[in-house]
Amino acid sequence: MDIARVKHVCGLYPDLEGVTAPQRLIAAGDVDAIVIATPVKSHYPLAKASLLAGKHTFVEKPMATSSEECEELIDIAERNGLVLAVDHTFLYSAPVRKIVEIVQAGDLGEIRYINSRRLNLGLFQKDVNVAWDLAPHDISIILHILGEFPVAINCQGNAHVTPQVEDVTNMSLFFPHKRFATIQSSWLEPRKIRDMTIVGSRRMIVYDDLQTHEKIRIYDVRVDRPPHYDTFAEFQYSYHYGDSYIPHIQQEEPLKMECQHFIDCIGQGTAPETDGRQGLELVRILEAASRSLKANGAPVTFSKSRDVMSFAEPEAREFAPEAVSA
Ligand SMILES: NC(=O)c1ccc[n+]([C@@H]2O[C@H](COP(=O)([O-])OP(=O)(O)OC[C@H]3O[C@@H](n4cnc5c(N)ncnc54)[C@H](O)[C@@H]3O)[C@@H](O)[C@H]2O)c1
């Protein structure tokens, strides 16, 4: 919609035709697929118009501003046999694929917790808070690594600069079997930080996305309790300090891989790895985070049909797996 940007892009790619009205693109008969990379509030109306016009559609994260909107988009795509993909970029990145491979091979043992930080100064968004802007990356990676939906979530934060738009948030996701993940998101941090620690019972991984070459480091460290002891003197934790190593990763541009995958799915009539349902799961978590934020960090549990607010006491925060609904 910004004519200066349209001119700039058309200058870089002279074969492209630039338009400022999305409807012209949506109505074009020679266009098979549309990518929607606009502010979050416009994802739903643009994606809906695109799908209703029979176009395969690729939507930026987060897919929409509510789970109802996501469900409607999924329904239109399914009824019309169209590919609906959502940009969860990091699931196409080589380091995240490597981490998932290591976890699935059982090298880390049981995953105990994941801690993720995505911090920097700006870029302030006006239509969504920092959790909706930055945490989708962390949430999509964490769900992919753990392979399941959380049973509950809580989120705390504050709006310091723009009223009502939180610029700092701390989110916790609780999974079955006492596993949990914490996500810190900020637009108010002096340093740019993009890191994730995955703590397993046998090994641990530190993933620093800002490193050029050594993005993943695997630590062969753990702590064991003695299997049994008779006196307090016999009780000793055993700390294991082994080597740390850096697996080789073939760098590829995730967005390029993802775009190619979208095109392949259209050609083969298959569902994308990051489809509308994954977009919906992520938006359900963000909605629950917003409800928790409004309730000063009270936990929100997930039920089958919709999220249910629960004000559990902190010490009673043991979430039964049967409460889960993905
Ligand atoms: N996956 C990632 O790594 C990643 C990174 C950055 C941004 N994003 C996502 O990309 C989207 C855009 O973010 P951005 O930082 O590029 O925003 P931006 O504001 O820089 O750019 C948005 C573009 O959309 C256009 N636009 C605005 N309203 C429109 C409308 N109603 N119809 C058509 N065009 C419209 C604007 O003219 C502008 O060119 C957001 O959903 C954001 O979450 C994803």
Tab-separated table of C-alpha atoms and ligand atoms in Angstrom:
chain	number	residue	atom	x	y	z
A	1	MET	CA	0.000	0.000	0.000
A	2	ASP	CA	3.067	2.211	0.370
A	3	ILE	CA	3.797	3.517	-3.139
A	4	ALA	CA	7.428	4.318	-2.253
A	5	ARG	CA	8.003	0.653	-1.312
A	6	VAL	CA	6.198	-0.580	-4.427
A	7	LYS	CA	8.478	1.575	-6.599
A	8	HIS	CA	11.538	0.374	-4.714
A	9	VAL	CA	10.629	-3.308	-5.159
A	10	CYS	CA	9.736	-2.843	-8.828
A	11	GLY	CA	13.126	-1.149	-9.272
A	12	LEU	CA	14.850	-4.229	-7.845
A	13	TYR	CA	12.725	-6.660	-9.895
A	14	PRO	CA	11.704	-4.900	-13.132
A	15	ASP	CA	9.700	-7.931	-14.337
A	16	LEU	CA	7.239	-7.508	-11.485
A	17	GLU	CA	4.046	-5.554	-11.754
A	18	GLY	CA	3.415	-3.424	-8.659
A	19	VAL	CA	-0.066	-2.754	-7.331
A	20	THR	CA	-1.168	-0.829	-4.263
A	21	ALA	CA	-4.679	-2.298	-3.954
A	22	PRO	CA	-4.616	-5.915	-2.656
A	23	GLN	CA	-7.938	-6.588	-4.407
A	24	ARG	CA	-6.257	-6.236	-7.822
A	25	LEU	CA	-3.920	-9.083	-6.968
A	26	ILE	CA	-6.657	-11.198	-5.402
A	27	ALA	CA	-8.877	-10.785	-8.491
A	28	ALA	CA	-6.074	-11.468	-11.002
A	29	GLY	CA	-6.892	-14.555	-13.082
A	30	ASP	CA	-3.226	-15.426	-13.755
A	31	VAL	CA	-2.264	-15.561	-10.065
A	32	ASP	CA	-2.347	-19.025	-8.423
A	33	ALA	CA	-0.977	-18.241	-4.972
A	34	ILE	CA	-0.695	-15.259	-2.637
A	35	VAL	CA	1.677	-14.498	0.238
A	36	ILE	CA	0.292	-12.246	2.964
A	37	ALA	CA	3.089	-10.412	4.777
A	38	THR	CA	1.168	-7.464	6.193
A	39	PRO	CA	0.401	-6.270	9.758
A	40	VAL	CA	-1.297	-8.971	11.858
A	41	LYS	CA	-4.782	-7.410	11.953
A	42	SER	CA	-5.007	-7.559	8.149
A	43	HIS	CA	-4.031	-11.274	7.880
A	44	TYR	CA	-7.577	-12.600	8.318
A	45	PRO	CA	-9.472	-10.317	5.884
A	46	LEU	CA	-6.754	-10.620	3.233
A	47	ALA	CA	-6.333	-14.410	3.639
A	48	LYS	CA	-10.093	-14.907	3.562
A	49	ALA	CA	-10.432	-12.863	0.364
A	50	SER	CA	-7.485	-14.712	-1.169
A	51	LEU	CA	-8.905	-18.176	-0.342
A	52	LEU	CA	-12.414	-17.237	-1.465
A	53	ALA	CA	-10.891	-16.164	-4.787
A	54	GLY	CA	-9.438	-19.704	-5.098
A	55	LYS	CA	-5.792	-18.791	-4.411
A	56	HIS	CA	-3.404	-20.976	-2.433
A	57	THR	CA	-2.415	-18.790	0.493
A	58	PHE	CA	0.694	-18.373	2.634
A	59	VAL	CA	0.166	-16.206	5.745
A	60	GLU	CA	2.788	-14.635	7.980
A	61	LYS	CA	2.835	-15.498	11.675
A	62	PRO	CA	0.744	-15.194	13.769
A	63	MET	CA	-1.892	-16.514	11.371
A	64	ALA	CA	-4.718	-14.236	12.627
A	65	THR	CA	-5.837	-12.322	15.717
A	66	SER	CA	-8.201	-15.019	17.065
A	67	SER	CA	-8.729	-18.781	16.929
A	68	GLU	CA	-12.199	-18.242	15.388
A	69	GLU	CA	-10.574	-16.432	12.461
A	70	CYS	CA	-8.031	-19.263	12.056
A	71	GLU	CA	-10.769	-21.906	12.115
A	72	GLU	CA	-12.711	-20.076	9.412
A	73	LEU	CA	-9.639	-19.820	7.171
A	74	ILE	CA	-8.866	-23.543	7.637
A	75	ASP	CA	-12.460	-24.403	6.786
A	76	ILE	CA	-12.484	-22.301	3.577
A	77	ALA	CA	-9.143	-23.793	2.470
A	78	GLU	CA	-10.287	-27.369	3.144
A	79	ARG	CA	-13.647	-26.924	1.420
A	80	ASN	CA	-11.942	-25.519	-1.675
A	81	GLY	CA	-8.960	-27.881	-1.804
A	82	LEU	CA	-6.459	-25.043	-1.359
A	83	VAL	CA	-3.063	-25.033	0.333
A	84	LEU	CA	-3.027	-22.826	3.426
A	85	ALA	CA	0.468	-22.388	4.846
A	86	VAL	CA	1.599	-20.350	7.840
A	87	ASP	CA	5.061	-18.852	8.184
A	88	HIS	CA	6.588	-20.553	11.202
A	89	THR	CA	9.992	-19.791	9.718
A	90	PHE	CA	12.213	-21.430	12.293
A	91	LEU	CA	10.786	-24.897	11.657
A	92	TYR	CA	12.544	-24.690	8.282
A	93	SER	CA	15.876	-23.588	9.763
A	94	ALA	CA	18.792	-26.010	9.818
A	95	PRO	CA	19.655	-25.536	13.551
A	96	VAL	CA	16.073	-26.241	14.672
A	97	ARG	CA	15.864	-29.271	12.383
A	98	LYS	CA	19.135	-30.512	13.883
A	99	ILE	CA	17.861	-30.010	17.439
A	100	VAL	CA	14.672	-31.946	16.676
A	101	GLU	CA	16.752	-34.742	15.133
A	102	ILE	CA	18.953	-34.929	18.275
A	103	VAL	CA	15.929	-34.895	20.614
A	104	GLN	CA	14.065	-37.543	18.609
A	105	ALA	CA	17.154	-39.786	18.620
A	106	GLY	CA	16.926	-39.696	22.444
A	107	ASP	CA	20.410	-38.168	22.867
A	108	LEU	CA	19.240	-35.671	25.497
A	109	GLY	CA	17.295	-38.210	27.558
A	110	GLU	CA	14.013	-36.891	28.947
A	111	ILE	CA	13.481	-33.194	28.224
A	112	ARG	CA	13.083	-31.417	31.578
A	113	TYR	CA	12.610	-27.831	30.478
A	114	ILE	CA	13.266	-25.318	27.708
A	115	ASN	CA	14.136	-21.686	28.260
A	116	SER	CA	13.987	-19.200	25.398
A	117	ARG	CA	14.909	-15.508	25.148
A	118	ARG	CA	14.128	-13.185	22.248
A	119	LEU	CA	15.120	-9.681	23.275
A	120	ASN	CA	16.175	-6.458	21.552
A	121	LEU	CA	15.442	-2.726	21.406
A	122	GLY	CA	12.343	-2.357	19.140
A	123	LEU	CA	10.898	-2.767	16.586
A	124	PHE	CA	7.738	-1.583	18.354
A	125	GLN	CA	4.517	-2.818	16.731
A	126	LYS	CA	1.254	-0.938	17.158
A	127	ASP	CA	-1.343	-3.637	16.550
A	128	VAL	CA	0.092	-6.516	18.635
A	129	ASN	CA	2.096	-6.799	21.842
A	130	VAL	CA	5.584	-8.266	22.088
A	131	ALA	CA	4.262	-11.756	22.897
A	132	TRP	CA	2.218	-11.862	19.681
A	133	ASP	CA	5.136	-10.389	17.707
A	134	LEU	CA	8.167	-12.350	18.951
A	135	ALA	CA	6.976	-15.383	20.947
A	136	PRO	CA	5.426	-17.186	17.907
A	137	HIS	CA	8.961	-18.154	16.897
A	138	ASP	CA	9.746	-19.658	20.316
A	139	ILE	CA	6.336	-21.313	20.699
A	140	SER	CA	6.516	-22.978	17.284
A	141	ILE	CA	10.032	-24.306	18.015
A	142	ILE	CA	9.075	-25.548	21.498
A	143	LEU	CA	5.899	-27.322	20.285
A	144	HIS	CA	7.932	-28.940	17.526
A	145	ILE	CA	10.678	-30.129	19.901
A	146	LEU	CA	8.278	-31.453	22.545
A	147	GLY	CA	5.766	-32.733	20.008
A	148	GLU	CA	2.729	-31.859	22.108
A	149	PHE	CA	0.358	-29.060	23.108
A	150	PRO	CA	0.655	-27.488	26.587
A	151	VAL	CA	-1.899	-28.185	29.288
A	152	ALA	CA	-1.666	-24.698	30.725
A	153	ILE	CA	0.058	-21.371	30.331
A	154	ASN	CA	0.669	-18.210	32.270
A	155	CYS	CA	2.023	-14.872	31.135
A	156	GLN	CA	3.071	-11.697	32.896
A	157	GLY	CA	4.212	-8.438	31.389
A	158	ASN	CA	3.995	-4.685	31.208
A	159	ALA	CA	3.322	-1.910	28.700
A	160	HIS	CA	5.955	0.745	29.361
A	161	VAL	CA	6.027	2.735	26.127
A	162	THR	CA	2.710	2.338	24.252
A	163	PRO	CA	-0.343	2.153	26.546
A	164	GLN	CA	-2.068	-1.295	26.442
A	165	VAL	CA	0.665	-2.795	24.217
A	166	GLU	CA	2.966	-4.923	26.400
A	167	ASP	CA	6.603	-4.475	25.408
A	168	VAL	CA	8.000	-7.036	27.910
A	169	THR	CA	6.441	-10.432	28.650
A	170	ASN	CA	7.412	-13.631	30.469
A	171	MET	CA	5.416	-16.684	29.442
A	172	SER	CA	5.451	-20.198	30.908
A	173	LEU	CA	4.022	-23.201	29.109
A	174	PHE	CA	3.236	-26.307	31.176
A	175	PHE	CA	3.302	-29.710	29.498
A	176	PRO	CA	2.403	-33.207	30.728
A	177	HIS	CA	4.961	-35.089	32.863
A	178	LYS	CA	6.132	-31.901	34.637
A	179	ARG	CA	7.847	-30.562	31.513
A	180	PHE	CA	7.718	-26.824	31.045
A	181	ALA	CA	9.069	-24.013	28.893
A	182	THR	CA	9.668	-20.342	29.618
A	183	ILE	CA	9.734	-17.607	26.985
A	184	GLN	CA	11.029	-14.112	27.632
A	185	SER	CA	10.147	-11.511	24.981
A	186	SER	CA	11.162	-7.854	24.984
A	187	TRP	CA	11.395	-4.774	22.769
A	188	LEU	CA	13.152	-2.926	25.603
A	189	GLU	CA	16.457	-4.737	25.927
A	190	PRO	CA	19.789	-3.021	25.189
A	191	ARG	CA	21.277	-6.241	23.733
A	192	LYS	CA	19.907	-8.378	20.948
A	193	ILE	CA	19.501	-11.912	22.307
A	194	ARG	CA	18.097	-14.948	20.500
A	195	ASP	CA	18.881	-18.015	22.517
A	196	MET	CA	17.280	-21.211	23.734
A	197	THR	CA	18.456	-23.788	26.285
A	198	ILE	CA	17.063	-27.304	26.169
A	199	VAL	CA	17.749	-29.236	29.345
A	200	GLY	CA	17.539	-33.002	29.148
A	201	SER	CA	18.180	-35.650	31.769
A	202	ARG	CA	21.361	-36.836	29.960
A	203	ARG	CA	22.565	-33.881	27.886
A	204	MET	CA	21.735	-30.229	27.255
A	205	ILE	CA	21.721	-27.982	24.197
A	206	VAL	CA	22.347	-24.252	23.935
A	207	TYR	CA	21.090	-22.765	20.667
A	208	ASP	CA	22.310	-19.234	19.943
A	209	ASP	CA	20.784	-18.049	16.701
A	210	LEU	CA	23.030	-14.966	16.532
A	211	GLN	CA	26.194	-17.053	16.137
A	212	THR	CA	27.257	-17.236	12.508
A	213	HIS	CA	28.636	-20.774	12.490
A	214	GLU	CA	28.369	-22.399	15.914
A	215	LYS	CA	24.655	-22.003	16.518
A	216	ILE	CA	24.230	-25.238	18.492
A	217	ARG	CA	26.405	-26.518	21.290
A	218	ILE	CA	25.657	-29.838	22.970
A	219	TYR	CA	26.798	-30.217	26.572
A	220	ASP	CA	27.376	-33.705	27.929
A	221	VAL	CA	26.510	-32.670	31.489
A	222	ARG	CA	23.992	-33.940	34.013
A	223	VAL	CA	23.238	-34.322	37.691
A	224	ASP	CA	22.232	-37.656	39.228
A	225	ARG	CA	20.871	-38.472	42.670
A	226	PRO	CA	22.267	-41.590	44.394
A	227	PRO	CA	19.875	-44.495	43.773
A	228	HIS	CA	19.609	-45.216	47.550
A	229	TYR	CA	21.379	-44.153	50.723
A	230	ASP	CA	21.146	-45.121	54.402
A	231	THR	CA	22.749	-42.147	56.111
A	232	PHE	CA	22.857	-38.479	55.245
A	233	ALA	CA	26.648	-38.744	54.902
A	234	GLU	CA	26.203	-41.199	52.047
A	235	PHE	CA	23.908	-38.847	50.178
A	236	GLN	CA	25.777	-37.119	47.383
A	237	TYR	CA	24.651	-35.737	44.074
A	238	SER	CA	26.849	-36.902	41.248
A	239	TYR	CA	27.736	-34.195	38.758
A	240	HIS	CA	28.815	-35.365	35.349
A	241	TYR	CA	30.974	-32.935	33.350
A	242	GLY	CA	31.656	-34.369	29.906
A	243	ASP	CA	32.685	-32.801	26.619
A	244	SER	CA	30.744	-30.218	24.738
A	245	TYR	CA	30.584	-30.410	20.977
A	246	ILE	CA	29.280	-28.391	18.060
A	247	PRO	CA	27.516	-30.331	15.319
A	248	HIS	CA	28.114	-29.252	11.746
A	249	ILE	CA	25.073	-27.623	10.226
A	250	GLN	CA	24.562	-26.960	6.548
A	251	GLN	CA	23.199	-23.416	6.456
A	252	GLU	CA	20.219	-22.783	4.221
A	253	GLU	CA	17.914	-19.797	4.126
A	254	PRO	CA	14.768	-20.896	6.023
A	255	LEU	CA	12.385	-18.528	4.213
A	256	LYS	CA	13.609	-19.768	0.836
A	257	MET	CA	13.131	-23.404	1.923
A	258	GLU	CA	9.674	-22.558	3.203
A	259	CYS	CA	8.609	-20.804	-0.014
A	260	GLN	CA	9.845	-23.769	-2.056
A	261	HIS	CA	7.922	-26.128	0.225
A	262	PHE	CA	4.752	-24.036	-0.301
A	263	ILE	CA	5.180	-24.287	-4.089
A	264	ASP	CA	5.866	-28.050	-3.850
A	265	CYS	CA	2.716	-28.556	-1.759
A	266	ILE	CA	0.649	-26.719	-4.393
A	267	GLY	CA	2.155	-28.838	-7.169
A	268	GLN	CA	1.720	-32.145	-5.330
A	269	GLY	CA	-1.572	-31.324	-3.594
A	270	THR	CA	-0.074	-32.083	-0.164
A	271	ALA	CA	-0.452	-30.324	3.189
A	272	PRO	CA	2.407	-28.062	4.254
A	273	GLU	CA	4.498	-28.914	7.332
A	274	THR	CA	3.284	-25.658	8.867
A	275	ASP	CA	-0.367	-25.589	7.860
A	276	GLY	CA	-3.426	-23.727	9.114
A	277	ARG	CA	-3.878	-26.145	12.039
A	278	GLN	CA	-0.431	-25.323	13.370
A	279	GLY	CA	-1.231	-21.633	12.888
A	280	LEU	CA	-4.408	-22.180	14.939
A	281	GLU	CA	-2.551	-24.003	17.765
A	282	LEU	CA	-0.138	-21.117	18.045
A	283	VAL	CA	-2.912	-18.498	18.097
A	284	ARG	CA	-4.750	-20.474	20.828
A	285	ILE	CA	-1.630	-20.229	22.978
A	286	LEU	CA	-1.272	-16.497	22.283
A	287	GLU	CA	-4.949	-15.917	23.151
A	288	ALA	CA	-4.476	-17.776	26.429
A	289	ALA	CA	-1.338	-15.701	27.099
A	290	SER	CA	-3.356	-12.496	26.587
A	291	ARG	CA	-6.031	-13.716	29.023
A	292	SER	CA	-3.382	-14.561	31.589
A	293	LEU	CA	-1.731	-11.147	31.100
A	294	LYS	CA	-5.066	-9.437	31.827
A	295	ALA	CA	-5.402	-11.558	34.995
A	296	ASN	CA	-1.905	-10.598	36.226
A	297	GLY	CA	-0.342	-13.897	35.275
A	298	ALA	CA	-3.038	-16.294	36.522
A	299	PRO	CA	-2.694	-19.688	34.832
A	300	VAL	CA	-5.008	-20.522	31.953
A	301	THR	CA	-5.659	-24.188	31.283
A	302	PHE	CA	-6.709	-25.631	27.946
A	303	SER	CA	-9.883	-27.629	27.613
A	304	LYS	CA	-11.153	-29.570	24.614
A	305	SER	CA	-13.407	-26.932	23.159
A	306	ARG	CA	-11.960	-23.669	24.404
A	307	ASP	CA	-9.588	-22.237	26.972
A	308	VAL	CA	-10.769	-22.206	30.563
A	309	MET	CA	-9.479	-19.694	33.048
A	310	SER	CA	-8.233	-21.257	36.260
A	311	PHE	CA	-6.846	-19.439	39.263
A	312	ALA	CA	-4.812	-22.300	40.703
A	313	GLU	CA	-2.634	-21.560	43.731
A	314	PRO	CA	1.072	-21.489	42.709
A	315	GLU	CA	1.923	-24.539	44.866
A	316	ALA	CA	-0.991	-26.457	43.354
A	317	ARG	CA	0.362	-26.031	39.831
A	318	GLU	CA	0.508	-29.695	38.914
A	319	PHE	CA	-1.500	-29.986	35.763
A	320	ALA	CA	-3.092	-33.344	35.106
A	321	PRO	CA	-2.531	-34.616	31.559
A	322	GLU	CA	-6.230	-35.498	31.282
A	323	ALA	CA	-6.987	-31.749	31.284
A	324	VAL	CA	-5.214	-31.410	27.911
A	325	SER	CA	-6.939	-30.609	24.672
A	326	ALA	CA	-4.953	-29.603	21.653
B	1	LIG	N1	8.620	-14.850	10.036
B	1	LIG	C1	9.425	-13.875	10.364
B	1	LIG	O1	10.590	-14.094	10.677
B	1	LIG	C2	8.896	-12.471	10.380
B	1	LIG	C3	9.745	-11.388	10.504
B	1	LIG	C4	9.206	-10.114	10.477
B	1	LIG	C5	7.847	-9.926	10.318
B	1	LIG	N2	7.034	-11.009	10.213
B	1	LIG	C6	5.576	-10.860	10.042
B	1	LIG	O2	5.376	-10.233	8.778
B	1	LIG	C7	4.218	-9.399	8.821
B	1	LIG	C8	4.596	-8.012	8.364
B	1	LIG	O3	5.570	-7.488	9.244
B	1	LIG	P1	6.567	-6.340	8.769
B	1	LIG	O4	7.513	-6.110	9.895
B	1	LIG	O5	7.114	-6.665	7.416
B	1	LIG	O6	5.559	-5.124	8.666
B	1	LIG	P2	5.741	-3.766	7.847
B	1	LIG	O7	4.813	-2.826	8.492
B	1	LIG	O8	7.184	-3.436	7.713
B	1	LIG	O9	5.240	-4.133	6.392
B	1	LIG	C9	3.918	-4.436	6.175
B	1	LIG	C10	3.571	-4.187	4.696
B	1	LIG	O10	2.178	-4.440	4.545
B	1	LIG	C11	1.573	-3.363	3.811
B	1	LIG	N3	0.186	-3.270	4.279
B	1	LIG	C12	-0.260	-2.745	5.440
B	1	LIG	N4	-1.605	-2.900	5.548
B	1	LIG	C13	-2.001	-3.533	4.418
B	1	LIG	C14	-3.258	-3.976	3.918
B	1	LIG	N5	-4.375	-3.805	4.635
B	1	LIG	N6	-3.295	-4.574	2.722
B	1	LIG	C15	-2.164	-4.768	2.002
B	1	LIG	N7	-0.943	-4.376	2.411
B	1	LIG	C16	-0.866	-3.769	3.611
B	1	LIG	C17	2.394	-2.155	4.157
B	1	LIG	O11	2.270	-1.190	3.130
B	1	LIG	C18	3.806	-2.748	4.235
B	1	LIG	O12	4.400	-2.800	2.968
B	1	LIG	C19	3.720	-9.476	10.263
B	1	LIG	O13	2.703	-10.431	10.319
B	1	LIG	C20	4.920	-9.983	11.056
B	1	LIG	O14	4.532	-10.711	12.198
B	1	LIG	C21	7.535	-12.269	10.225
